[in-house]
Amino acid sequence: SAVISQKPSRDICQRGTSLTIQCQVDSQVTMMFWYRQQPGQSLTLIATANQGSEATYESGFVIDKFPISRPNLTFSTLTVSNMSPEDSSIYLCSVRQVSGNTIYFGEGSWLTVV
Amino acid sequence: AQTVTQSQPEMSVQEAETVTLSCTYDTSESDYYLFWYKQPPSRQMILVIRQEAYKQQNATENRFSVNFQKAAKSFSLKISDSQLGDAAMYFCAYRSPNGAQKLVFGQGTRLTINP
């Protein structure tokens, strides 16, 4: 399975600021995804990160709020912009490897907005 | 759109006993993948077991096995000889082989192991 590193693992952020989360994979992957898990809830897909092009966003999520980059096959970033307390969540990076049908997850980034 | 339902918000079991977590899903596709993920307090999503819809045989991984009923669109997880380390949130998930190939998750079941 792929080894996925996410940074930061945890942060406390001020309202109105932005934070960028990094996701690094130890091998080339076909697909990279960003999920949000609000407190006590299940996981919801924010977007699929596409290499070299704009991410594909799910309904309810927009690029201005959650800009995503994927400059190569092993790295992606998610920015949470102009944060409010409602953005307090765990944000998880996940990947699908070149071979195989399983999707693996990073350790998650736990953001608290105060 | 596909949906996944876990009807048991919480379950508990005595250590060393067996417990079954339920999951149903709705899809019009004939080929797809089903997963159970475990999320301990550390919050990392850990793959427990995977099932391909085209396979009739139920998947097994050590103490974990599934009961896959394709016609009933049911995918339950059985944990045998429960251990304290099995305590976690368990999420059932569906993935289509087509399009975005994203995971669709159920609401989760919190499993408590009683010593």
PDB file of C-alpha atoms in Angstrom:
ATOM      1  CA  SER A   1       0.000   0.000   0.000  1.00  0.00           C
ATOM      2  CA  ALA A   2       1.019   3.601  -0.543  1.00  0.00           C
ATOM      3  CA  VAL A   3       2.534   5.615   2.299  1.00  0.00           C
ATOM      4  CA  ILE A   4       0.749   8.955   2.517  1.00  0.00           C
ATOM      5  CA  SER A   5       2.092  11.858   4.565  1.00  0.00           C
ATOM      6  CA  GLN A   6      -0.105  14.793   5.484  1.00  0.00           C
ATOM      7  CA  LYS A   7       1.006  18.067   7.018  1.00  0.00           C
ATOM      8  CA  PRO A   8       0.035  19.584   9.348  1.00  0.00           C
ATOM      9  CA  SER A   9      -1.462  16.837  11.456  1.00  0.00           C
ATOM     10  CA  ARG A  10      -3.206  19.354  13.667  1.00  0.00           C
ATOM     11  CA  ASP A  11      -3.577  23.124  13.834  1.00  0.00           C
ATOM     12  CA  ILE A  12      -5.556  25.820  15.551  1.00  0.00           C
ATOM     13  CA  CYS A  13      -6.391  28.656  13.181  1.00  0.00           C
ATOM     14  CA  GLN A  14      -7.777  32.129  13.578  1.00  0.00           C
ATOM     15  CA  ARG A  15     -11.058  33.043  11.944  1.00  0.00           C
ATOM     16  CA  GLY A  16     -10.550  34.689   8.563  1.00  0.00           C
ATOM     17  CA  THR A  17      -7.169  33.156   7.855  1.00  0.00           C
ATOM     18  CA  SER A  18      -6.239  30.470   5.331  1.00  0.00           C
ATOM     19  CA  LEU A  19      -4.304  27.243   5.802  1.00  0.00           C
ATOM     20  CA  THR A  20      -2.704  24.933   3.260  1.00  0.00           C
ATOM     21  CA  ILE A  21      -2.561  21.199   3.861  1.00  0.00           C
ATOM     22  CA  GLN A  22       0.032  19.132   2.041  1.00  0.00           C
ATOM     23  CA  CYS A  23      -0.256  15.526   0.913  1.00  0.00           C
ATOM     24  CA  GLN A  24       2.814  13.595  -0.219  1.00  0.00           C
ATOM     25  CA  VAL A  25       2.716   9.998  -1.496  1.00  0.00           C
ATOM     26  CA  ASP A  26       5.735   7.702  -1.714  1.00  0.00           C
ATOM     27  CA  SER A  27       4.762   6.352  -5.144  1.00  0.00           C
ATOM     28  CA  GLN A  28       2.970   7.499  -8.252  1.00  0.00           C
ATOM     29  CA  VAL A  29      -0.777   7.330  -7.986  1.00  0.00           C
ATOM     30  CA  THR A  30      -3.538   7.717 -10.521  1.00  0.00           C
ATOM     31  CA  MET A  31      -6.054   9.597  -8.461  1.00  0.00           C
ATOM     32  CA  MET A  32      -5.888  11.848  -5.430  1.00  0.00           C
ATOM     33  CA  PHE A  33      -8.905  12.943  -3.424  1.00  0.00           C
ATOM     34  CA  TRP A  34      -9.604  15.345  -0.588  1.00  0.00           C
ATOM     35  CA  TYR A  35     -12.278  14.517   1.985  1.00  0.00           C
ATOM     36  CA  ARG A  36     -13.726  16.451   4.882  1.00  0.00           C
ATOM     37  CA  GLN A  37     -14.972  14.880   8.092  1.00  0.00           C
ATOM     38  CA  GLN A  38     -16.891  17.243  10.323  1.00  0.00           C
ATOM     39  CA  PRO A  39     -17.099  16.406  14.048  1.00  0.00           C
ATOM     40  CA  GLY A  40     -19.068  13.228  14.633  1.00  0.00           C
ATOM     41  CA  GLN A  41     -19.849  12.846  10.935  1.00  0.00           C
ATOM     42  CA  SER A  42     -18.894  10.617   8.057  1.00  0.00           C
ATOM     43  CA  LEU A  43     -16.525  11.549   5.255  1.00  0.00           C
ATOM     44  CA  THR A  44     -17.594  13.820   2.427  1.00  0.00           C
ATOM     45  CA  LEU A  45     -15.619  14.246  -0.770  1.00  0.00           C
ATOM     46  CA  ILE A  46     -14.491  17.803  -1.437  1.00  0.00           C
ATOM     47  CA  ALA A  47     -12.793  17.286  -4.781  1.00  0.00           C
ATOM     48  CA  THR A  48     -10.659  15.094  -6.994  1.00  0.00           C
ATOM     49  CA  ALA A  49      -7.205  16.576  -7.546  1.00  0.00           C
ATOM     50  CA  ASN A  50      -6.195  16.369 -11.194  1.00  0.00           C
ATOM     51  CA  GLN A  51      -2.578  16.541 -12.234  1.00  0.00           C
ATOM     52  CA  GLY A  52      -1.787  19.714 -14.126  1.00  0.00           C
ATOM     53  CA  SER A  53      -5.366  20.920 -14.344  1.00  0.00           C
ATOM     54  CA  GLU A  54      -8.158  22.278 -12.210  1.00  0.00           C
ATOM     55  CA  ALA A  55      -9.626  19.994  -9.558  1.00  0.00           C
ATOM     56  CA  THR A  56     -13.082  18.509  -9.970  1.00  0.00           C
ATOM     57  CA  TYR A  57     -15.284  19.740  -7.136  1.00  0.00           C
ATOM     58  CA  GLU A  58     -18.303  18.041  -5.608  1.00  0.00           C
ATOM     59  CA  SER A  59     -21.590  19.791  -5.183  1.00  0.00           C
ATOM     60  CA  GLY A  60     -21.410  22.288  -2.344  1.00  0.00           C
ATOM     61  CA  PHE A  61     -17.662  22.881  -2.600  1.00  0.00           C
ATOM     62  CA  VAL A  62     -16.087  25.682  -4.640  1.00  0.00           C
ATOM     63  CA  ILE A  63     -12.603  26.502  -5.790  1.00  0.00           C
ATOM     64  CA  ASP A  64     -12.517  29.911  -4.126  1.00  0.00           C
ATOM     65  CA  LYS A  65     -13.021  28.315  -0.730  1.00  0.00           C
ATOM     66  CA  PHE A  66     -10.976  25.140  -1.262  1.00  0.00           C
ATOM     67  CA  PRO A  67      -8.288  25.740  -3.887  1.00  0.00           C
ATOM     68  CA  ILE A  68      -6.415  22.560  -4.744  1.00  0.00           C
ATOM     69  CA  SER A  69      -3.167  21.975  -6.558  1.00  0.00           C
ATOM     70  CA  ARG A  70      -1.583  18.816  -7.923  1.00  0.00           C
ATOM     71  CA  PRO A  71       1.650  19.656  -9.710  1.00  0.00           C
ATOM     72  CA  ASN A  72       2.763  16.022 -10.139  1.00  0.00           C
ATOM     73  CA  LEU A  73       1.723  12.410  -9.565  1.00  0.00           C
ATOM     74  CA  THR A  74       2.787  12.262  -5.908  1.00  0.00           C
ATOM     75  CA  PHE A  75       1.888  15.628  -4.336  1.00  0.00           C
ATOM     76  CA  SER A  76      -1.212  17.721  -3.734  1.00  0.00           C
ATOM     77  CA  THR A  77      -2.280  20.620  -1.568  1.00  0.00           C
ATOM     78  CA  LEU A  78      -5.644  21.717  -0.228  1.00  0.00           C
ATOM     79  CA  THR A  79      -6.125  25.264   1.026  1.00  0.00           C
ATOM     80  CA  VAL A  80      -9.004  26.134   3.328  1.00  0.00           C
ATOM     81  CA  SER A  81      -9.597  29.846   2.710  1.00  0.00           C
ATOM     82  CA  ASN A  82     -11.111  32.541   4.905  1.00  0.00           C
ATOM     83  CA  MET A  83     -11.820  30.038   7.641  1.00  0.00           C
ATOM     84  CA  SER A  84     -14.791  30.140   9.973  1.00  0.00           C
ATOM     85  CA  PRO A  85     -15.582  27.879  12.946  1.00  0.00           C
ATOM     86  CA  GLU A  86     -17.754  25.775  10.609  1.00  0.00           C
ATOM     87  CA  ASP A  87     -14.564  24.719   8.824  1.00  0.00           C
ATOM     88  CA  SER A  88     -13.333  22.949  11.944  1.00  0.00           C
ATOM     89  CA  SER A  89     -12.942  19.403  10.638  1.00  0.00           C
ATOM     90  CA  ILE A  90     -10.559  16.630   9.814  1.00  0.00           C
ATOM     91  CA  TYR A  91      -9.319  16.919   6.236  1.00  0.00           C
ATOM     92  CA  LEU A  92      -8.090  13.693   4.685  1.00  0.00           C
ATOM     93  CA  CYS A  93      -6.053  13.064   1.581  1.00  0.00           C
ATOM     94  CA  SER A  94      -6.652   9.762  -0.179  1.00  0.00           C
ATOM     95  CA  VAL A  95      -5.125   8.080  -3.198  1.00  0.00           C
ATOM     96  CA  ARG A  96      -5.669   5.278  -5.643  1.00  0.00           C
ATOM     97  CA  GLN A  97      -2.493   3.601  -6.811  1.00  0.00           C
ATOM     98  CA  VAL A  98      -1.587   2.944 -10.438  1.00  0.00           C
ATOM     99  CA  SER A  99      -2.340  -0.742  -9.880  1.00  0.00           C
ATOM    100  CA  GLY A 100      -5.085  -1.929  -7.589  1.00  0.00           C
ATOM    101  CA  ASN A 101      -8.627  -0.942  -6.746  1.00  0.00           C
ATOM    102  CA  THR A 102      -8.215   0.179  -3.168  1.00  0.00           C
ATOM    103  CA  ILE A 103      -8.180   3.762  -1.972  1.00  0.00           C
ATOM    104  CA  TYR A 104      -5.787   4.579   0.875  1.00  0.00           C
ATOM    105  CA  PHE A 105      -5.864   7.477   3.296  1.00  0.00           C
ATOM    106  CA  GLY A 106      -3.389   9.788   4.920  1.00  0.00           C
ATOM    107  CA  GLU A 107      -3.397  10.388   8.636  1.00  0.00           C
ATOM    108  CA  GLY A 108      -5.653  13.413   8.346  1.00  0.00           C
ATOM    109  CA  SER A 109      -5.248  17.056   9.302  1.00  0.00           C
ATOM    110  CA  TRP A 110      -7.336  18.161  12.266  1.00  0.00           C
ATOM    111  CA  LEU A 111      -8.167  21.845  11.991  1.00  0.00           C
ATOM    112  CA  THR A 112      -9.829  23.871  14.716  1.00  0.00           C
ATOM    113  CA  VAL A 113     -10.930  27.407  13.850  1.00  0.00           C
ATOM    114  CA  VAL A 114     -11.336  29.836  16.737  1.00  0.00           C
TER     115      VAL A 114
ATOM    116  CA  ALA B   1     -26.356   8.329  -7.337  1.00  0.00           C
ATOM    117  CA  GLN B   2     -25.122   5.606  -5.071  1.00  0.00           C
ATOM    118  CA  THR B   3     -25.953   5.655  -1.374  1.00  0.00           C
ATOM    119  CA  VAL B   4     -24.639   3.657   1.572  1.00  0.00           C
ATOM    120  CA  THR B   5     -26.582   3.114   4.787  1.00  0.00           C
ATOM    121  CA  GLN B   6     -25.335   1.879   8.125  1.00  0.00           C
ATOM    122  CA  SER B   7     -28.321   1.503  10.393  1.00  0.00           C
ATOM    123  CA  GLN B   8     -26.415   0.868  13.628  1.00  0.00           C
ATOM    124  CA  PRO B   9     -24.916   4.083  15.043  1.00  0.00           C
ATOM    125  CA  GLU B  10     -23.389   2.151  17.940  1.00  0.00           C
ATOM    126  CA  MET B  11     -22.599  -1.454  18.759  1.00  0.00           C
ATOM    127  CA  SER B  12     -20.893  -3.113  21.669  1.00  0.00           C
ATOM    128  CA  VAL B  13     -19.490  -6.583  22.198  1.00  0.00           C
ATOM    129  CA  GLN B  14     -17.680  -8.503  24.891  1.00  0.00           C
ATOM    130  CA  GLU B  15     -14.030  -9.166  24.317  1.00  0.00           C
ATOM    131  CA  ALA B  16     -13.472 -12.504  22.496  1.00  0.00           C
ATOM    132  CA  GLU B  17     -17.071 -12.567  21.222  1.00  0.00           C
ATOM    133  CA  THR B  18     -18.301 -12.098  17.664  1.00  0.00           C
ATOM    134  CA  VAL B  19     -20.079  -9.023  16.342  1.00  0.00           C
ATOM    135  CA  THR B  20     -21.659  -8.188  12.986  1.00  0.00           C
ATOM    136  CA  LEU B  21     -21.943  -4.680  11.572  1.00  0.00           C
ATOM    137  CA  SER B  22     -24.598  -4.031   8.937  1.00  0.00           C
ATOM    138  CA  CYS B  23     -24.361  -2.105   5.691  1.00  0.00           C
ATOM    139  CA  THR B  24     -26.731  -1.738   2.777  1.00  0.00           C
ATOM    140  CA  TYR B  25     -26.230   0.205  -0.409  1.00  0.00           C
ATOM    141  CA  ASP B  26     -28.146   1.340  -3.419  1.00  0.00           C
ATOM    142  CA  THR B  27     -26.773   1.269  -6.955  1.00  0.00           C
ATOM    143  CA  SER B  28     -27.834   0.543 -10.499  1.00  0.00           C
ATOM    144  CA  GLU B  29     -24.369  -0.677 -11.468  1.00  0.00           C
ATOM    145  CA  SER B  30     -23.523  -4.349 -11.789  1.00  0.00           C
ATOM    146  CA  ASP B  31     -19.814  -3.998 -11.149  1.00  0.00           C
ATOM    147  CA  TYR B  32     -18.402  -2.106  -8.180  1.00  0.00           C
ATOM    148  CA  TYR B  33     -16.223  -2.376  -5.098  1.00  0.00           C
ATOM    149  CA  LEU B  34     -17.180  -2.409  -1.432  1.00  0.00           C
ATOM    150  CA  PHE B  35     -14.951  -1.643   1.523  1.00  0.00           C
ATOM    151  CA  TRP B  36     -14.939  -1.553   5.277  1.00  0.00           C
ATOM    152  CA  TYR B  37     -12.662   1.050   6.851  1.00  0.00           C
ATOM    153  CA  LYS B  38     -11.781   1.398  10.518  1.00  0.00           C
ATOM    154  CA  GLN B  39     -11.140   4.785  12.134  1.00  0.00           C
ATOM    155  CA  PRO B  40      -9.635   4.543  15.631  1.00  0.00           C
ATOM    156  CA  PRO B  41      -9.265   7.610  17.872  1.00  0.00           C
ATOM    157  CA  SER B  42      -6.067   8.447  15.996  1.00  0.00           C
ATOM    158  CA  ARG B  43      -8.529   9.317  13.156  1.00  0.00           C
ATOM    159  CA  GLN B  44      -6.575   7.567  10.393  1.00  0.00           C
ATOM    160  CA  MET B  45      -8.749   5.588   8.006  1.00  0.00           C
ATOM    161  CA  ILE B  46      -7.498   2.013   7.891  1.00  0.00           C
ATOM    162  CA  LEU B  47      -8.686  -0.473   5.285  1.00  0.00           C
ATOM    163  CA  VAL B  48     -10.154  -3.567   6.932  1.00  0.00           C
ATOM    164  CA  ILE B  49     -11.464  -5.576   4.012  1.00  0.00           C
ATOM    165  CA  ARG B  50     -12.442  -5.253   0.355  1.00  0.00           C
ATOM    166  CA  GLN B  51     -14.972  -7.050  -1.834  1.00  0.00           C
ATOM    167  CA  GLU B  52     -15.320  -6.984  -5.603  1.00  0.00           C
ATOM    168  CA  ALA B  53     -18.932  -7.294  -6.716  1.00  0.00           C
ATOM    169  CA  TYR B  54     -18.111  -9.761  -9.476  1.00  0.00           C
ATOM    170  CA  LYS B  55     -16.718 -12.234  -6.943  1.00  0.00           C
ATOM    171  CA  GLN B  56     -19.265 -14.533  -5.353  1.00  0.00           C
ATOM    172  CA  GLN B  57     -16.919 -15.653  -2.619  1.00  0.00           C
ATOM    173  CA  ASN B  58     -17.016 -13.581   0.551  1.00  0.00           C
ATOM    174  CA  ALA B  59     -13.758 -11.836   1.411  1.00  0.00           C
ATOM    175  CA  THR B  60     -11.887 -12.819   4.562  1.00  0.00           C
ATOM    176  CA  GLU B  61      -8.959 -11.174   6.335  1.00  0.00           C
ATOM    177  CA  ASN B  62      -7.945 -13.045   9.476  1.00  0.00           C
ATOM    178  CA  ARG B  63     -10.649 -12.330  12.098  1.00  0.00           C
ATOM    179  CA  PHE B  64     -12.633 -10.144   9.691  1.00  0.00           C
ATOM    180  CA  SER B  65     -15.055 -11.502   7.124  1.00  0.00           C
ATOM    181  CA  VAL B  66     -17.953 -10.168   5.110  1.00  0.00           C
ATOM    182  CA  ASN B  67     -21.351 -11.475   4.128  1.00  0.00           C
ATOM    183  CA  PHE B  68     -21.900 -10.052   0.648  1.00  0.00           C
ATOM    184  CA  GLN B  69     -25.441 -10.441  -0.653  1.00  0.00           C
ATOM    185  CA  LYS B  70     -25.465  -8.788  -4.072  1.00  0.00           C
ATOM    186  CA  ALA B  71     -29.154  -9.243  -4.811  1.00  0.00           C
ATOM    187  CA  ALA B  72     -30.095  -7.786  -1.438  1.00  0.00           C
ATOM    188  CA  LYS B  73     -27.402  -5.078  -1.751  1.00  0.00           C
ATOM    189  CA  SER B  74     -26.114  -5.976   1.669  1.00  0.00           C
ATOM    190  CA  PHE B  75     -22.502  -6.022   2.858  1.00  0.00           C
ATOM    191  CA  SER B  76     -22.089  -6.864   6.542  1.00  0.00           C
ATOM    192  CA  LEU B  77     -18.814  -7.155   8.454  1.00  0.00           C
ATOM    193  CA  LYS B  78     -18.229  -9.922  10.981  1.00  0.00           C
ATOM    194  CA  ILE B  79     -15.499  -9.536  13.558  1.00  0.00           C
ATOM    195  CA  SER B  80     -14.594 -12.757  15.332  1.00  0.00           C
ATOM    196  CA  ASP B  81     -12.737 -13.046  18.632  1.00  0.00           C
ATOM    197  CA  SER B  82     -13.120  -9.305  19.251  1.00  0.00           C
ATOM    198  CA  GLN B  83     -10.113  -7.569  20.743  1.00  0.00           C
ATOM    199  CA  LEU B  84      -9.805  -4.295  22.630  1.00  0.00           C
ATOM    200  CA  GLY B  85      -7.890  -2.865  19.685  1.00  0.00           C
ATOM    201  CA  ASP B  86     -10.920  -3.356  17.458  1.00  0.00           C
ATOM    202  CA  ALA B  87     -12.691  -0.479  19.191  1.00  0.00           C
ATOM    203  CA  ALA B  88     -13.207   2.228  16.558  1.00  0.00           C
ATOM    204  CA  MET B  89     -15.616   3.803  14.120  1.00  0.00           C
ATOM    205  CA  TYR B  90     -16.301   1.495  11.211  1.00  0.00           C
ATOM    206  CA  PHE B  91     -17.322   2.889   7.848  1.00  0.00           C
ATOM    207  CA  CYS B  92     -18.774   0.978   4.938  1.00  0.00           C
ATOM    208  CA  ALA B  93     -17.928   2.445   1.526  1.00  0.00           C
ATOM    209  CA  TYR B  94     -18.850   1.954  -2.130  1.00  0.00           C
ATOM    210  CA  ARG B  95     -16.739   2.704  -5.166  1.00  0.00           C
ATOM    211  CA  SER B  96     -17.775   2.634  -8.778  1.00  0.00           C
ATOM    212  CA  PRO B  97     -15.238   1.443 -11.360  1.00  0.00           C
ATOM    213  CA  ASN B  98     -16.413   4.242 -13.651  1.00  0.00           C
ATOM    214  CA  GLY B  99     -16.209   8.002 -13.702  1.00  0.00           C
ATOM    215  CA  ALA B 100     -14.735   9.750 -10.677  1.00  0.00           C
ATOM    216  CA  GLN B 101     -14.216   6.459  -8.790  1.00  0.00           C
ATOM    217  CA  LYS B 102     -14.732   8.236  -5.510  1.00  0.00           C
ATOM    218  CA  LEU B 103     -15.721   6.504  -2.294  1.00  0.00           C
ATOM    219  CA  VAL B 104     -19.244   6.950  -0.998  1.00  0.00           C
ATOM    220  CA  PHE B 105     -19.402   6.369   2.749  1.00  0.00           C
ATOM    221  CA  GLY B 106     -22.064   5.264   5.161  1.00  0.00           C
ATOM    222  CA  GLN B 107     -22.706   7.147   8.376  1.00  0.00           C
ATOM    223  CA  GLY B 108     -20.470   4.891  10.435  1.00  0.00           C
ATOM    224  CA  THR B 109     -20.903   2.505  13.377  1.00  0.00           C
ATOM    225  CA  ARG B 110     -19.084   3.107  16.640  1.00  0.00           C
ATOM    226  CA  LEU B 111     -17.908  -0.232  18.033  1.00  0.00           C
ATOM    227  CA  THR B 112     -17.117  -0.585  21.721  1.00  0.00           C
ATOM    228  CA  ILE B 113     -15.324  -3.635  23.096  1.00  0.00           C
ATOM    229  CA  ASN B 114     -16.160  -4.501  26.707  1.00  0.00           C
ATOM    230  CA  PRO B 115     -13.377  -6.257  28.645  1.00  0.00           C
TER     231      PRO B 115
END
